[in-house]
PDB file of C-alpha atoms in Angstrom:
ATOM      1  CA  MET S   1     -43.029  16.202  -5.927  1.00  0.00           C
ATOM      2  CA  ARG S   2     -40.796  12.774  -6.742  1.00  0.00           C
ATOM      3  CA  HIS S   3     -38.652  12.407  -3.378  1.00  0.00           C
ATOM      4  CA  LEU S   4     -35.358  13.993  -2.997  1.00  0.00           C
ATOM      5  CA  GLY S   5     -32.731  11.783  -4.154  1.00  0.00           C
ATOM      6  CA  ASP S   6     -29.104  12.830  -5.283  1.00  0.00           C
ATOM      7  CA  ASP S   7     -30.196  16.411  -4.222  1.00  0.00           C
ATOM      8  CA  VAL S   8     -30.298  14.984  -0.902  1.00  0.00           C
ATOM      9  CA  SER S   9     -26.905  16.050  -0.440  1.00  0.00           C
ATOM     10  CA  ALA S  10     -27.412  19.091  -2.074  1.00  0.00           C
ATOM     11  CA  LEU S  11     -29.700  20.824   0.131  1.00  0.00           C
ATOM     12  CA  VAL S  12     -27.124  19.782   3.144  1.00  0.00           C
ATOM     13  CA  ASP S  13     -24.261  21.384   1.166  1.00  0.00           C
ATOM     14  CA  GLY S  14     -26.550  24.513   0.200  1.00  0.00           C
ATOM     15  CA  GLN S  15     -25.855  24.198  -3.163  1.00  0.00           C
ATOM     16  CA  LEU S  16     -30.143  23.940  -4.338  1.00  0.00           C
ATOM     17  CA  PRO S  17     -30.897  26.697  -6.209  1.00  0.00           C
ATOM     18  CA  PRO S  18     -33.231  28.555  -4.446  1.00  0.00           C
ATOM     19  CA  ALA S  19     -36.231  27.325  -6.386  1.00  0.00           C
ATOM     20  CA  ARG S  20     -35.500  23.630  -5.544  1.00  0.00           C
ATOM     21  CA  THR S  21     -35.037  24.231  -2.205  1.00  0.00           C
ATOM     22  CA  GLU S  22     -38.138  25.870  -1.282  1.00  0.00           C
ATOM     23  CA  GLU S  23     -39.362  22.375  -3.006  1.00  0.00           C
ATOM     24  CA  ALA S  24     -36.945  20.539  -1.170  1.00  0.00           C
ATOM     25  CA  LEU S  25     -38.437  21.808   2.392  1.00  0.00           C
ATOM     26  CA  ALA S  26     -41.627  21.999   1.109  1.00  0.00           C
ATOM     27  CA  HIS S  27     -41.118  18.027   0.495  1.00  0.00           C
ATOM     28  CA  LEU S  28     -39.799  17.450   4.177  1.00  0.00           C
ATOM     29  CA  VAL S  29     -42.520  18.406   5.856  1.00  0.00           C
ATOM     30  CA  LEU S  30     -44.584  15.874   4.305  1.00  0.00           C
ATOM     31  CA  CYS S  31     -42.044  13.379   3.805  1.00  0.00           C
ATOM     32  CA  GLU S  32     -40.752  10.778   6.566  1.00  0.00           C
ATOM     33  CA  ARG S  33     -38.218   9.126   4.238  1.00  0.00           C
ATOM     34  CA  CYS S  34     -36.558  11.916   3.355  1.00  0.00           C
ATOM     35  CA  ALA S  35     -36.559  13.602   6.339  1.00  0.00           C
ATOM     36  CA  SER S  36     -34.742  11.112   7.041  1.00  0.00           C
ATOM     37  CA  LEU S  37     -32.395  10.564   4.860  1.00  0.00           C
ATOM     38  CA  VAL S  38     -31.410  14.400   5.289  1.00  0.00           C
ATOM     39  CA  ALA S  39     -30.670  13.983   8.892  1.00  0.00           C
ATOM     40  CA  VAL S  40     -28.720  11.332   8.818  1.00  0.00           C
ATOM     41  CA  GLU S  41     -26.950  13.623   6.081  1.00  0.00           C
ATOM     42  CA  ARG S  42     -26.317  16.362   8.456  1.00  0.00           C
ATOM     43  CA  ALA S  43     -25.135  14.070  11.454  1.00  0.00           C
ATOM     44  CA  SER S  44     -22.673  12.667   9.549  1.00  0.00           C
ATOM     45  CA  ARG S  45     -21.142  16.103   8.026  1.00  0.00           C
ATOM     46  CA  HIS S  46     -21.557  17.188  11.723  1.00  0.00           C
ATOM     47  CA  HIS S  47     -19.672  13.677  13.165  1.00  0.00           C
ATOM     48  CA  LEU S  48     -16.860  14.948  10.218  1.00  0.00           C
ATOM     49  CA  ALA S  49     -16.717  18.041  10.850  1.00  0.00           C
ATOM     50  CA  GLN S  50     -15.859  16.937  14.883  1.00  0.00           C
ATOM     51  CA  ALA S  51     -13.248  14.421  13.907  1.00  0.00           C
ATOM     52  CA  ARG S  52      -9.628  14.835  14.454  1.00  0.00           C
ATOM     53  CA  ASP S  53      -6.629  14.300  12.304  1.00  0.00           C
ATOM     54  CA  VAL S  54      -5.476  10.645  13.026  1.00  0.00           C
ATOM     55  CA  PRO S  55      -1.566  11.029  13.167  1.00  0.00           C
ATOM     56  CA  PRO S  56       0.910   8.357  11.611  1.00  0.00           C
ATOM     57  CA  ASP S  57       2.465   6.171  13.132  1.00  0.00           C
ATOM     58  CA  ASP S  58       6.067   7.039  13.372  1.00  0.00           C
ATOM     59  CA  ASP S  59       7.433   3.968  11.984  1.00  0.00           C
ATOM     60  CA  LEU S  60       5.577   4.500   8.611  1.00  0.00           C
ATOM     61  CA  THR S  61       6.588   8.071   8.575  1.00  0.00           C
ATOM     62  CA  TRP S  62      10.318   6.728   8.348  1.00  0.00           C
ATOM     63  CA  ARG S  63       9.779   4.399   6.420  1.00  0.00           C
ATOM     64  CA  LEU S  64       8.232   6.729   3.602  1.00  0.00           C
ATOM     65  CA  LEU S  65      11.103   9.129   3.910  1.00  0.00           C
ATOM     66  CA  GLN S  66      13.256   5.637   3.595  1.00  0.00           C
ATOM     67  CA  VAL S  67      11.544   5.234  -0.316  1.00  0.00           C
ATOM     68  CA  ALA S  68      11.307   8.746  -0.777  1.00  0.00           C
ATOM     69  CA  ASN S  69      14.974   9.085  -0.222  1.00  0.00           C
ATOM     70  CA  THR S  70      16.516   6.841  -2.273  1.00  0.00           C
ATOM     71  CA  PRO S  71      17.409   7.335  -5.845  1.00  0.00           C
ATOM     72  CA  PRO S  72      16.195   6.087  -8.709  1.00  0.00           C
ATOM     73  CA  PRO S  73      17.834   2.730 -10.633  1.00  0.00           C
ATOM     74  CA  VAL S  74      20.340   3.859 -13.493  1.00  0.00           C
ATOM     75  CA  PRO S  75      19.054   3.219 -16.965  1.00  0.00           C
ATOM     76  CA  ALA S  76      20.945   0.741 -18.641  1.00  0.00           C
ATOM     77  CA  HIS S  77      23.124   1.680 -21.417  1.00  0.00           C
ATOM     78  CA  GLY S  78      24.444   0.452 -24.676  1.00  0.00           C
ATOM     79  CA  ALA S  79      23.953  -3.751 -25.206  1.00  0.00           C
ATOM     80  CA  ARG S  80      23.181  -4.228 -21.789  1.00  0.00           C
ATOM     81  CA  ALA S  81      20.281  -2.147 -21.723  1.00  0.00           C
ATOM     82  CA  LEU S  82      19.612  -4.211 -26.196  1.00  0.00           C
ATOM     83  CA  ALA S  83      19.594  -6.888 -23.808  1.00  0.00           C
ATOM     84  CA  GLY S  84      17.210  -6.107 -21.776  1.00  0.00           C
ATOM     85  CA  ARG S  85      14.591  -5.059 -23.943  1.00  0.00           C
ATOM     86  CA  ALA S  86      14.742  -8.664 -25.775  1.00  0.00           C
ATOM     87  CA  TRP S  87      13.030 -10.234 -22.946  1.00  0.00           C
ATOM     88  CA  GLN S  88      10.333  -7.738 -22.356  1.00  0.00           C
ATOM     89  CA  PRO S  89       7.116  -9.319 -23.829  1.00  0.00           C
ATOM     90  CA  LEU S  90       5.850  -8.164 -26.754  1.00  0.00           C
ATOM     91  CA  ALA S  91       3.007  -5.793 -27.214  1.00  0.00           C
ATOM     92  CA  THR S  92       0.754  -8.590 -28.771  1.00  0.00           C
ATOM     93  CA  GLY S  93       0.887 -12.294 -28.164  1.00  0.00           C
ATOM     94  CA  ARG S  94       1.478 -14.794 -24.979  1.00  0.00           C
ATOM     95  CA  GLY S  95       4.362 -15.263 -23.318  1.00  0.00           C
ATOM     96  CA  ARG S  96       6.631 -14.634 -27.285  1.00  0.00           C
ATOM     97  CA  ARG S  97      10.244 -12.683 -26.708  1.00  0.00           C
ATOM     98  CA  ARG S  98      11.610 -10.431 -28.986  1.00  0.00           C
ATOM     99  CA  ALA S  99      14.547 -11.876 -30.769  1.00  0.00           C
ATOM    100  CA  LEU S 100      17.772  -9.368 -30.367  1.00  0.00           C
ATOM    101  CA  VAL S 101      18.683  -8.258 -34.096  1.00  0.00           C
TER     102      VAL S 101
END
């Protein structure tokens, strides 16, 4: 049998089909390398499950709320809108600008 490779995560998650699970478990008995990978994967999952949420800093929360409450800029209309578009770069070519027509 080949090494587990990408099946390590699926085995730990219980997502392998029953026949493949049986093969993988039999392989773990004989292969120290794969058994070690499975042990590390299980330990990682266990540690992640035990981790607590990290509360955000009050200053960060305040700044994010300020950004959320800032109204979007009002788009220009009429001649101002045309002038603004005239200075936008063209889709192709470097450094060329649109000319007002």
